Coordinates of C-alpha atoms in Angstrom, one line a residue:
X155 CA 2.7 -5.6 -34.2
X156 CA 5.5 -6.9 -36.6
X157 CA 9.1 -5.8 -36.6
X158 CA 8.8 -3.9 -39.9
X159 CA 5.9 -1.8 -38.6
X160 CA 7.9 -1.1 -35.4
X161 CA 10.9 0.0 -37.5
X162 CA 8.7 2.4 -39.6
X163 CA 7.1 3.9 -36.5
X164 CA 10.4 4.5 -34.7
X165 CA 12.0 6.0 -37.8
X166 CA 9.1 8.4 -38.1
X167 CA 9.5 9.3 -34.4
X168 CA 13.3 9.7 -34.7
X169 CA 13.3 13.6 -34.6
X170 CA 11.1 13.6 -31.4
X171 CA 13.3 10.8 -29.8
X172 CA 16.4 12.7 -30.6
X173 CA 15.1 16.0 -29.2
X174 CA 14.1 14.3 -26.0
X175 CA 17.5 12.7 -25.6
X176 CA 19.3 15.9 -26.3
X177 CA 17.3 17.8 -23.7
X178 CA 18.0 15.2 -21.0
X179 CA 21.8 15.3 -21.7
X180 CA 21.8 19.1 -21.8
X181 CA 19.9 19.2 -18.5
X182 CA 22.5 16.9 -16.9
X183 CA 25.3 19.1 -18.2
X184 CA 23.5 22.2 -16.7
X185 CA 23.1 20.4 -13.3
X186 CA 26.8 19.8 -13.1
X187 CA 27.4 23.5 -13.2
X188 CA 25.9 23.8 -9.7
X189 CA 26.5 20.3 -8.5
X190 CA 30.2 19.4 -9.2
X191 CA 29.9 16.1 -7.4
X192 CA 27.8 14.8 -10.4
X193 CA 30.0 12.8 -12.9
X194 CA 30.2 13.7 -16.5
X195 CA 28.5 11.4 -18.9
X196 CA 30.9 11.3 -21.9
X197 CA 29.3 11.6 -25.3
X198 CA 25.9 11.4 -23.6
X199 CA 23.8 12.3 -26.7
X200 CA 26.1 11.0 -29.5
X201 CA 26.3 7.6 -27.9
X202 CA 22.5 7.2 -28.2
X203 CA 23.2 6.8 -31.9
X204 CA 26.1 4.5 -31.5
X205 CA 28.7 7.2 -31.9
X206 CA 31.3 7.1 -29.2
X207 CA 35.0 7.5 -29.8
X208 CA 35.9 5.9 -26.5
X209 CA 38.3 3.0 -27.0
X210 CA 36.2 0.3 -25.4
X211 CA 37.7 -3.1 -24.5
X212 CA 36.0 -5.8 -26.5
X213 CA 34.9 -9.4 -25.8
X214 CA 33.2 -8.8 -22.4
X215 CA 29.8 -8.7 -20.9
X216 CA 27.3 -5.9 -21.5
X217 CA 24.8 -5.2 -18.7
X218 CA 21.9 -2.8 -19.3
X219 CA 19.9 -1.2 -16.5
X220 CA 17.6 1.6 -17.3
X221 CA 17.4 3.9 -14.2
X222 CA 18.3 4.3 -10.6
X223 CA 16.7 1.3 -8.9
X224 CA 17.7 -1.1 -11.7
X225 CA 21.3 0.2 -11.6
X226 CA 21.7 -0.3 -7.9
X227 CA 20.3 -3.8 -8.2
X228 CA 23.1 -4.9 -10.5
X229 CA 25.9 -3.9 -8.2
X230 CA 26.1 -7.4 -6.5
X231 CA 25.9 -8.9 -10.0
X232 CA 28.8 -6.7 -11.2
X233 CA 30.9 -7.9 -8.2
X234 CA 30.1 -11.5 -8.9
X235 CA 30.9 -11.3 -12.6
X236 CA 34.2 -9.6 -11.9
X237 CA 35.1 -12.3 -9.4
X238 CA 34.1 -15.2 -11.7
X239 CA 35.3 -13.7 -15.0
X240 CA 38.1 -11.2 -14.1
X241 CA 39.5 -11.2 -17.6
X242 CA 36.2 -10.0 -19.2
X243 CA 35.5 -6.3 -19.3
X244 CA 32.1 -5.2 -18.0
X245 CA 30.2 -2.6 -20.0
X246 CA 27.2 -0.9 -18.3
X247 CA 24.6 1.1 -20.2
X248 CA 21.7 3.1 -18.9
X249 CA 18.6 4.6 -20.3
X250 CA 18.4 7.6 -18.0
X251 CA 21.0 10.1 -16.8
X252 CA 20.0 9.4 -13.2
X253 CA 20.9 5.7 -13.7
X254 CA 24.1 6.7 -15.4
X255 CA 25.0 8.8 -12.3
X256 CA 24.6 5.8 -10.1
X257 CA 26.7 3.6 -12.3
X258 CA 29.5 6.1 -12.8
X259 CA 29.7 7.1 -9.1
X260 CA 29.0 3.9 -7.2
X261 CA 29.7 0.8 -9.4
X262 CA 31.7 -1.5 -7.1
X263 CA 34.1 -2.7 -9.8
X264 CA 35.8 -1.2 -12.8
X265 CA 33.3 -0.7 -15.7
X266 CA 33.0 0.8 -19.2
X267 CA 30.0 3.0 -19.5
X268 CA 27.8 4.8 -22.0
X269 CA 24.1 5.6 -22.5
X270 CA 22.3 2.8 -24.3
X271 CA 21.9 3.3 -28.1
X272 CA 18.4 4.0 -29.2
X273 CA 16.7 1.0 -30.7
X274 CA 17.5 1.8 -34.3
X275 CA 19.4 -1.0 -36.2
X276 CA 22.2 1.4 -37.3
X277 CA 22.8 2.6 -33.7
X278 CA 22.6 -0.8 -32.1
X279 CA 24.9 -2.4 -34.7
X280 CA 27.5 0.4 -34.3
X281 CA 27.6 -0.3 -30.6
X282 CA 27.8 -4.0 -31.0
X283 CA 30.7 -3.5 -33.5
X284 CA 32.5 -1.4 -30.9
X285 CA 32.2 -3.7 -27.8
X286 CA 31.7 -7.1 -29.5
X287 CA 30.2 -8.7 -26.3
X288 CA 30.3 -12.4 -25.5
X289 CA 27.1 -12.0 -23.4
X290 CA 24.3 -9.3 -23.1
X291 CA 22.3 -9.1 -19.9
X292 CA 19.2 -6.9 -20.0
X293 CA 17.6 -6.0 -16.6
X294 CA 13.9 -6.1 -15.8
X295 CA 11.7 -5.1 -18.7
X296 CA 14.2 -3.8 -21.3
X297 CA 12.8 -5.4 -24.4
X298 CA 14.2 -3.7 -27.5
X299 CA 13.2 -5.6 -30.7
X300 CA 16.0 -4.3 -33.0
X301 CA 18.7 -4.9 -30.3
X302 CA 17.4 -8.4 -29.7
X303 CA 17.3 -9.2 -33.4
X304 CA 20.9 -7.8 -33.9
X305 CA 22.2 -10.1 -31.1
X306 CA 20.4 -13.1 -32.5
X307 CA 21.8 -12.3 -36.0
X308 CA 25.3 -12.3 -34.5
X309 CA 24.7 -15.3 -32.3
X310 CA 25.4 -13.2 -29.2
X311 CA 23.6 -14.8 -26.2
X312 CA 21.2 -12.4 -24.6
X313 CA 19.5 -12.8 -21.2
X314 CA 16.6 -10.9 -19.8
X315 CA 17.4 -11.0 -16.1
X316 CA 15.5 -10.0 -13.0
X317 CA 12.6 -9.9 -15.4
X318 CA 9.3 -8.5 -14.4
X319 CA 6.1 -7.1 -16.0
X320 CA 4.0 -4.4 -14.4
X321 CA 0.3 -5.0 -14.9
X322 CA 0.0 -1.9 -17.0
X323 CA 3.0 -3.0 -19.2
X324 CA 1.6 -6.5 -19.5
X325 CA -1.7 -5.2 -20.7
X326 CA 0.0 -2.9 -23.2
X327 CA 2.2 -5.7 -24.5
X328 CA -0.8 -8.0 -24.9
X329 CA -2.5 -5.3 -26.9
X330 CA 0.3 -4.1 -29.1
X331 CA 3.2 -6.6 -28.8
X332 CA 2.0 -9.4 -31.1
X333 CA 4.5 -11.4 -33.2
X334 CA 7.3 -8.8 -32.8
X335 CA 7.3 -9.2 -29.0
X336 CA 7.0 -13.0 -29.2
X337 CA 9.9 -13.2 -31.5
X338 CA 12.0 -10.9 -29.3
X339 CA 11.3 -13.0 -26.1
X340 CA 12.3 -16.2 -27.9
X341 CA 15.5 -14.6 -29.1
X342 CA 16.7 -14.7 -25.5
X343 CA 18.7 -17.6 -24.2
X344 CA 16.5 -17.4 -21.1
X345 CA 14.3 -15.1 -19.2
X346 CA 15.1 -15.0 -15.5
X347 CA 11.7 -14.0 -14.0
X348 CA 11.4 -12.4 -10.6
X349 CA 8.2 -14.1 -9.5
X350 CA 5.9 -16.9 -10.7
X351 CA 3.4 -14.2 -11.7
X352 CA 6.0 -12.6 -14.0
X353 CA 6.9 -16.0 -15.5
X354 CA 3.2 -16.6 -16.3
X355 CA 2.9 -13.2 -17.9
X356 CA 5.9 -13.8 -20.2
X357 CA 4.5 -17.2 -21.2
X358 CA 1.2 -15.6 -22.0
X359 CA 3.0 -13.1 -24.2
X360 CA 4.5 -15.9 -26.3
X361 CA 7.8 -16.8 -24.6
X362 CA 8.5 -20.6 -24.8
X363 CA 8.1 -22.2 -21.4
X364 CA 11.6 -23.8 -21.7
X365 CA 13.1 -20.3 -21.9
X366 CA 11.5 -19.0 -18.7
X367 CA 13.1 -19.6 -15.3
X368 CA 11.8 -18.1 -12.0
X369 CA 15.0 -17.1 -10.3
X370 CA 13.9 -14.4 -7.8
X371 CA 14.6 -10.7 -7.4
X372 CA 18.2 -9.5 -7.5
X373 CA 17.3 -6.7 -5.3
X374 CA 16.8 -9.2 -2.4
X375 CA 20.6 -9.9 -2.7
X376 CA 21.6 -6.4 -1.9
X377 CA 24.7 -6.0 0.3
X378 CA 24.9 -3.8 3.3
X379 CA 27.9 -1.5 2.9
X380 CA 30.8 -2.2 5.3
X381 CA 30.6 0.3 8.2
X382 CA 27.1 1.5 7.3
X383 CA 25.7 1.1 10.8
X384 CA 28.7 2.6 12.5
X385 CA 28.6 5.6 10.1
X386 CA 24.9 6.1 10.8
X387 CA 25.5 6.1 14.6
X388 CA 28.4 8.5 14.1
X389 CA 26.2 10.8 12.1
X390 CA 23.5 10.7 14.8
X391 CA 26.0 11.4 17.5
X392 CA 27.6 14.3 15.5
X393 CA 24.2 16.0 15.4
X394 CA 22.9 15.0 18.8
X395 CA 20.1 12.8 17.5
X396 CA 20.6 9.7 19.7
X397 CA 17.4 10.1 21.6
X398 CA 15.2 11.6 18.8
X399 CA 12.6 9.7 16.8
X400 CA 13.8 9.8 13.1
X401 CA 11.8 8.7 10.1
X402 CA 12.7 8.7 6.4
X403 CA 10.3 9.6 3.5
X404 CA 12.2 8.3 0.5
X405 CA 11.7 8.4 -3.2
X406 CA 8.9 11.0 -3.0
X407 CA 7.3 12.3 -6.1
X408 CA 5.4 15.2 -7.6
X409 CA 1.8 14.6 -8.6
X410 CA 1.2 16.8 -11.7
X411 CA -2.3 15.3 -12.2
X412 CA -3.7 16.1 -8.8
X413 CA -1.4 19.0 -7.8
X414 CA -0.3 18.0 -4.3
X415 CA 3.1 16.4 -4.2
X416 CA 4.1 13.6 -1.8
X417 CA 6.5 16.0 -0.1
X418 CA 3.5 18.1 0.8
X419 CA 1.8 15.0 2.2
X420 CA 4.9 14.1 4.2
X421 CA 5.1 17.5 5.7
X422 CA 1.4 17.2 6.7
X423 CA 2.3 13.9 8.3
X424 CA 5.2 15.3 10.2
X425 CA 3.2 18.3 11.5
X426 CA 0.7 15.9 13.0
X427 CA 3.5 13.6 14.4
X428 CA 5.1 16.7 16.1
X429 CA 2.0 17.2 18.2
X430 CA 2.8 14.0 20.1
X431 CA 6.5 13.7 19.4
X432 CA 7.8 17.3 19.4
X433 CA 11.4 16.3 18.9
X434 CA 10.8 14.0 15.8
X435 CA 13.0 14.5 12.8
X436 CA 11.9 13.8 9.2
X437 CA 14.6 13.0 6.6
X438 CA 13.1 13.9 3.3
X439 CA 14.6 12.3 0.2
X440 CA 13.0 13.3 -3.2
X441 CA 13.2 10.6 -5.9
X442 CA 14.7 12.8 -8.6
X443 CA 17.6 15.2 -8.2
X444 CA 16.1 17.7 -10.6
X445 CA 13.3 18.4 -8.0
X446 CA 15.7 19.1 -5.1
X447 CA 15.4 22.9 -5.6
X448 CA 11.6 22.7 -6.0
X449 CA 11.3 20.8 -2.6
X450 CA 13.7 23.3 -1.0
X451 CA 11.3 26.0 -2.0
X452 CA 8.4 24.1 -0.6
X453 CA 10.2 23.7 2.8
X454 CA 11.1 27.4 2.8
X455 CA 7.4 28.2 2.7
X456 CA 6.3 25.4 5.1
X457 CA 6.9 27.2 8.4
X458 CA 8.9 24.2 9.7
X459 CA 12.5 24.5 10.8
X460 CA 14.7 22.7 8.2
X461 CA 18.2 22.2 7.0
X462 CA 19.8 21.0 3.8
X463 CA 22.3 18.2 3.3
X464 CA 23.9 19.7 0.2
X465 CA 24.8 22.9 2.0
X466 CA 26.4 20.9 4.9
X467 CA 24.0 22.7 7.3
X468 CA 24.1 21.3 10.9
X469 CA 21.1 19.8 12.5
X470 CA 20.1 21.6 15.7
X471 CA 17.7 20.7 18.5
X472 CA 14.9 22.6 16.8
X473 CA 15.5 21.2 13.3
X474 CA 12.3 19.4 12.3
X475 CA 13.0 18.4 8.7
X476 CA 16.3 17.5 7.0
X477 CA 16.3 17.7 3.2
X478 CA 18.7 14.9 2.0
X479 CA 19.3 16.4 -1.4
X480 CA 22.3 14.3 -2.4
X481 CA 22.7 11.2 -4.4
X482 CA 23.9 7.8 -3.1
X483 CA 23.3 8.2 0.6
X484 CA 19.9 6.7 1.0
X485 CA 21.1 3.6 2.8
X486 CA 22.7 5.9 5.4
X487 CA 19.4 7.6 6.1
X488 CA 17.6 4.3 6.4
X489 CA 20.3 3.1 8.8
X490 CA 19.9 6.2 11.0
X491 CA 16.1 6.0 11.1
X492 CA 13.5 4.2 13.1
X493 CA 11.0 3.8 10.3
X494 CA 10.7 4.4 6.5
X495 CA 8.0 5.5 4.2
X496 CA 8.6 4.6 0.5
X497 CA 7.2 7.1 -2.0
X498 CA 5.7 6.9 -5.4
X499 CA 2.8 5.2 -3.6
X500 CA 0.6 8.1 -2.1
X501 CA 0.5 9.4 -5.7
X502 CA -0.5 7.2 -8.6
X503 CA 3.1 6.4 -9.7
X504 CA 3.2 2.7 -8.7
X505 CA 5.6 2.4 -5.8
X506 CA 9.3 1.9 -5.3
X507 CA 11.8 -0.5 -3.8
X508 CA 10.9 -1.4 -0.2
X509 CA 13.9 -3.8 0.3
X510 CA 16.6 -1.5 1.6
X511 CA 14.9 -0.4 4.8
X512 CA 13.7 -4.0 5.2
X513 CA 17.2 -5.3 5.0
X514 CA 18.1 -3.0 7.8
X515 CA 15.2 -4.3 10.0
X516 CA 13.3 -1.0 9.8
X517 CA 9.4 -0.9 9.8
X518 CA 8.4 0.0 6.2
X519 CA 5.3 1.9 5.1
X520 CA 3.8 2.5 1.6
X521 CA 0.8 4.1 0.2
X522 CA -1.8 2.1 -1.8
X523 CA -0.3 2.7 -5.3
X524 CA 2.2 -0.1 -5.7
X525 CA 1.1 -1.7 -9.0
X526 CA 4.7 -1.5 -10.5
X527 CA 5.9 -3.9 -7.8
X528 CA 2.8 -5.9 -7.0
X529 CA 4.5 -9.3 -6.8
X530 CA 7.2 -8.0 -4.5
X531 CA 4.8 -6.1 -2.2
X532 CA 2.5 -9.1 -2.1
X533 CA 5.3 -11.2 -0.5
X534 CA 5.6 -8.7 2.3
X535 CA 1.8 -8.1 2.7
X536 CA 1.3 -11.9 3.1
X537 CA 3.7 -11.8 6.1
X538 CA 2.3 -8.6 7.6
X539 CA 5.7 -7.1 7.0
X540 CA 4.6 -3.9 5.3
X541 CA 2.4 -1.1 6.6
X542 CA -0.1 0.1 4.0
X543 CA -1.4 3.6 4.7
X544 CA -3.9 5.7 2.7
X545 CA -3.4 9.2 4.1
X546 CA -0.9 11.5 5.9
X547 CA -3.1 11.1 9.0
X548 CA -2.9 7.3 8.9
X549 CA 0.9 7.4 8.5
X550 CA 1.3 9.9 11.4
X551 CA -0.8 7.6 13.6
X552 CA 1.5 4.6 12.9
X553 CA 4.7 6.6 13.3
X554 CA 3.4 7.9 16.7
X555 CA 2.7 4.4 17.8
X556 CA 6.3 3.3 16.9
X557 CA 7.8 6.3 18.7
X558 CA 5.9 5.4 21.8
X559 CA 6.3 1.7 21.7
X560 CA 9.9 0.6 20.9
X561 CA 8.9 -3.1 21.2
X562 CA 6.3 -2.6 18.4
X563 CA 9.0 -0.9 16.3
X564 CA 11.4 -3.9 16.8
X565 CA 8.7 -6.4 16.0
X566 CA 7.7 -4.7 12.7
X567 CA 11.4 -4.3 11.8
X568 CA 12.0 -8.0 12.4
X569 CA 9.0 -9.0 10.2
X570 CA 10.3 -6.8 7.4
X571 CA 13.8 -8.3 7.7
X572 CA 12.4 -11.9 7.6
X573 CA 10.3 -11.2 4.5
X574 CA 13.5 -9.8 2.9
X575 CA 15.8 -12.6 3.9
X576 CA 13.4 -15.4 2.8
X577 CA 13.7 -14.2 -0.8
X578 CA 17.4 -14.1 -1.2
X579 CA 19.5 -16.3 -3.5
X580 CA 18.5 -14.9 -6.9
X581 CA 22.1 -13.8 -7.7
X582 CA 23.5 -17.2 -7.1
X583 CA 20.8 -18.8 -9.3
X584 CA 21.4 -16.2 -12.1
X585 CA 25.1 -16.8 -12.0
X586 CA 24.5 -20.6 -12.3
X587 CA 22.4 -20.1 -15.4
X588 CA 24.9 -17.7 -17.0
X589 CA 27.9 -19.9 -16.5
X590 CA 27.2 -22.3 -19.5
X591 CA 26.8 -19.2 -21.8
X592 CA 30.3 -18.1 -21.0
X593 CA 32.0 -21.5 -20.5
X594 CA 33.3 -21.8 -24.1
X595 CA 33.8 -18.0 -24.6
X596 CA 36.7 -17.2 -22.3

């Protein structure tokens, strides 16, 4: 595909794109009516077209992360940029309202924020006029041809950092990307690939080899919040959980194609586990906040004893499931647990980040659907640091073994931590590559 054809197709699709964006912003606004802890997203819809009256500071660094995982991965980067370039304002954009919630609530330093403008030249150029960045950093697979072209036209250095390509995305780009994608990739100052496989894929798509650098995965450089372990122990003591086996099912998904959600599978797992570990506790953390109510309804019909975090309900001796229906507390649940299952993997979604529980030395389990993060998962699989399961029964069997054999639990947790630790350093390497792009722009 060529850029002209892309512009034509996106222009034709503009009403549909606008309708989708309006619905998402409206939905977030409605959620805030019942969940006041959610931050407002100022000018959520208008900013998608570059219309935002906020008086942004100019001449800084623009970092774009599309959704939740990508946003949390840039927190160490934001901290490092603020430390090295304190005079430069940091502007963060997101492509999803869930990502925006993470940025607005949990960014570790002062940021400017808005939703990313849609990839129309008029919207992108309005935003660039407004913030006039010295550097643009796009995270993972955010390749927007008009935005890349606008930055090139203005001689604004653009970096594709923590870059990766899912196998499905790679196949689609090979089929449809053509000259437009090749040109966009070569308008970057460099592509910081996560793994060698990603670097090879970008080269096969037309990126010049001298623009590709394999720097590692920023998510391996996550920082454990100060006091996390102490807070987790305090939470367990508060609820009398010191001697109970606790496991987390995190980032669970619906499965509209096959009907049975991952939450249903996790409850099946837990029922089986309770047969041998009658005091076991499941902390259930759905991936998307807009499904919290749906999962609460499922629990209400499950026959299990359950409580709900958002209602500040206490955990009693007979509580079997704890619905963690809040945002930003996942690391606390991992720290309080003995093992973790990471969702999006027992349904055909493609997997989610396994690094947070690994960084806390917890045994980590996943289903067989991890194509979105294959290179990352492969590094763990090669070191026997990840438990792959194919059914609720299989997961229950492994959890029961860990509950009965603390030594095995510690061994698997240590393997997970070693696999995590051996991949660190991506942030330092990225900062080194960024430095020349900002050295004459202070």
